Structure formats: structure tokens, C-alpha cells
C-alpha atoms as one frame of an Amber mdcrd trajectory, in Angstrom:
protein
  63.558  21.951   1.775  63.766  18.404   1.865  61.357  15.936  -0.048  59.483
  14.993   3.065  59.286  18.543   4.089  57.577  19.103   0.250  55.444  16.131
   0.525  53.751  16.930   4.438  53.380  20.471   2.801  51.526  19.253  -0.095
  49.732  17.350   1.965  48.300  20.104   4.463  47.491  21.956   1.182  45.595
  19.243  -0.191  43.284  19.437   2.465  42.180  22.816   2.356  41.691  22.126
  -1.658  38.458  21.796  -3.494  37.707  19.059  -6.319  35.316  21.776  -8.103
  38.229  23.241  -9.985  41.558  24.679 -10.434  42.495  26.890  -8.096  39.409
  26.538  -5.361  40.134  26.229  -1.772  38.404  25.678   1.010  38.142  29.569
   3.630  36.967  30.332   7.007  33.429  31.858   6.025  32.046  34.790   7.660
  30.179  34.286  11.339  27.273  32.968   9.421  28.426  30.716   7.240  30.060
  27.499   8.473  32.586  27.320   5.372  33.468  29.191   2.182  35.415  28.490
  -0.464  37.466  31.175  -2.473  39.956  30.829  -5.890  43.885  31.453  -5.245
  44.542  31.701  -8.783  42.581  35.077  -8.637  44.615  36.434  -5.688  46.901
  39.101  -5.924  49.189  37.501  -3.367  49.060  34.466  -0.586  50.519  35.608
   2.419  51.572  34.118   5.966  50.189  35.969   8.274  51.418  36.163  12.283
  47.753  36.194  13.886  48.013  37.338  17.578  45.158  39.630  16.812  42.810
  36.770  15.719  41.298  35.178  18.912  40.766  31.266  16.900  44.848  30.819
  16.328  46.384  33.098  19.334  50.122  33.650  18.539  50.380  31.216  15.608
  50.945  31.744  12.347  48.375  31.623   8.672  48.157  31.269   5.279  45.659
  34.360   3.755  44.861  34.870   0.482  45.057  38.355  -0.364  42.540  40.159
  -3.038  43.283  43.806  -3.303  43.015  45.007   0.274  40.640  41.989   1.668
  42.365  39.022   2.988  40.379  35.992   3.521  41.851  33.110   5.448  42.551
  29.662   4.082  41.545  26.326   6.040  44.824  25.407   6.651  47.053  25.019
   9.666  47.445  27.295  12.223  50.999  26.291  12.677  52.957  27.164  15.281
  55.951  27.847  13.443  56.579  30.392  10.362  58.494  28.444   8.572  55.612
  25.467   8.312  53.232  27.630   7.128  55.771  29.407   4.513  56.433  26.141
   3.258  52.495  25.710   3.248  51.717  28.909   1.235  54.032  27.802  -1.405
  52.447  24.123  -1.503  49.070  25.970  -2.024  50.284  27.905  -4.921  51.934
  24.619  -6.343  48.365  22.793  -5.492  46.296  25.739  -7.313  47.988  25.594
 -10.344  48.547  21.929 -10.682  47.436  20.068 -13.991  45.420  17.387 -12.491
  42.985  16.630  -9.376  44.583  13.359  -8.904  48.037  14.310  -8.605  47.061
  15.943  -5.147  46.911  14.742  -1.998  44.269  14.301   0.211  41.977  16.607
  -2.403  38.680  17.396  -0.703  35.705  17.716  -2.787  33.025  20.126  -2.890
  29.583  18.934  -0.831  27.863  16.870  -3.365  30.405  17.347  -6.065  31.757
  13.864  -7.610  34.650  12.526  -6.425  37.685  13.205  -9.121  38.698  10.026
 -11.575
């Protein structure tokens, strides 16, 4: 992987992050909820995930968060290639357990929570 490889990766990850806390990322929500947001660091795995069968990213390719059986879909990509959102899924795990908000790039925060110092 080469560092601007890393740094457009930790950039799409970034985006799908929350402010809130460690960990918190923003997830497609269920039909009636616009967004939801869910915590990787209590995942059992993140996965990529080839997602013919879902009719929003035909024949593209996701990065799921997996608790126990129930996988829940982060707000990131789709991408059209595997091997962008592999290197996705491992910028999310390197995002969710990073020390500090402001060492991440383009961080979203939380609806009404304050921006990070």
C-alpha cells in the first residue's frame, strides 16, 4: 500500500466517523430512520462485503460491521473495486481506535454535538 493509497483510505473512513466518541461511525439506518450510527470497537469483525443482493450498491462492493450474526452497513463507499474497500475496512479499524479526534480526517460530528478542539 502506498502512502497516498493510506491517506485517500483514511480519508473515506473519516467521513463515515462520528466526533461523539471512540469508535462511533456513522450506518445506513433501518427504512425509517434516515441515519444511524453504530460502535466498531464493539464488533466482532468488519467485513467487505460483495453486495449484488442489495438493490442501493448493485454489484459493488461494502464495508459491514459484523455483531454476532447481524451485520449493519457502514456509510462508506460503495466502491467498485474490492481492493478499495479492503483498504477502507482497515482505515476504519485504524480510525476507531485512534487516540485523538483531530488526528482524523474529515471527522464528522454528531448533529448538535461540538465540533472536536
Amino acid at each position: 500500500m502506498t502512502p497516498e493509497q493510506m491517506e485517500w483510505a483514511l480519508a473515506e473512513a473519516g467521513k463515515g466517523a462520528l466526533a461523539v466518541a471512540p469508535g462511533w461511525f456513522r450506518a445506513w439506518g433501518t427504512s425509517d430512520e434516515k441515519w444511524s450510527a453504530i460502535n466498531v470497537r464493539a464488533a466482532t469483525q468488519v467485513i467487505v462485503n460483495h453486495s449484488r443482493e442489495d438493490d442501493r450498491h448493485p454489484n459493488s462492493w461494502t464495508v459491514r460491521a459484523l455483531f454476532g450474526t447481524h451485520a449493519v452497513e457502514l456509510r462508506v463507499g460503495p466502491y467498485d473495486a474490492k481492493e478499495h474497500a479492503v483498504l477502507v475496512a482497515h482505515a476504519v479499524l485504524s480510525v476507531a481506535y485512534a487516540e485523538g479526534p483531530n488526528r482524523i480526517p474529515g471527522l464528522v460530528s454528531a448533529p448538535g454535538a461540538p465540533e472536536p478542539a
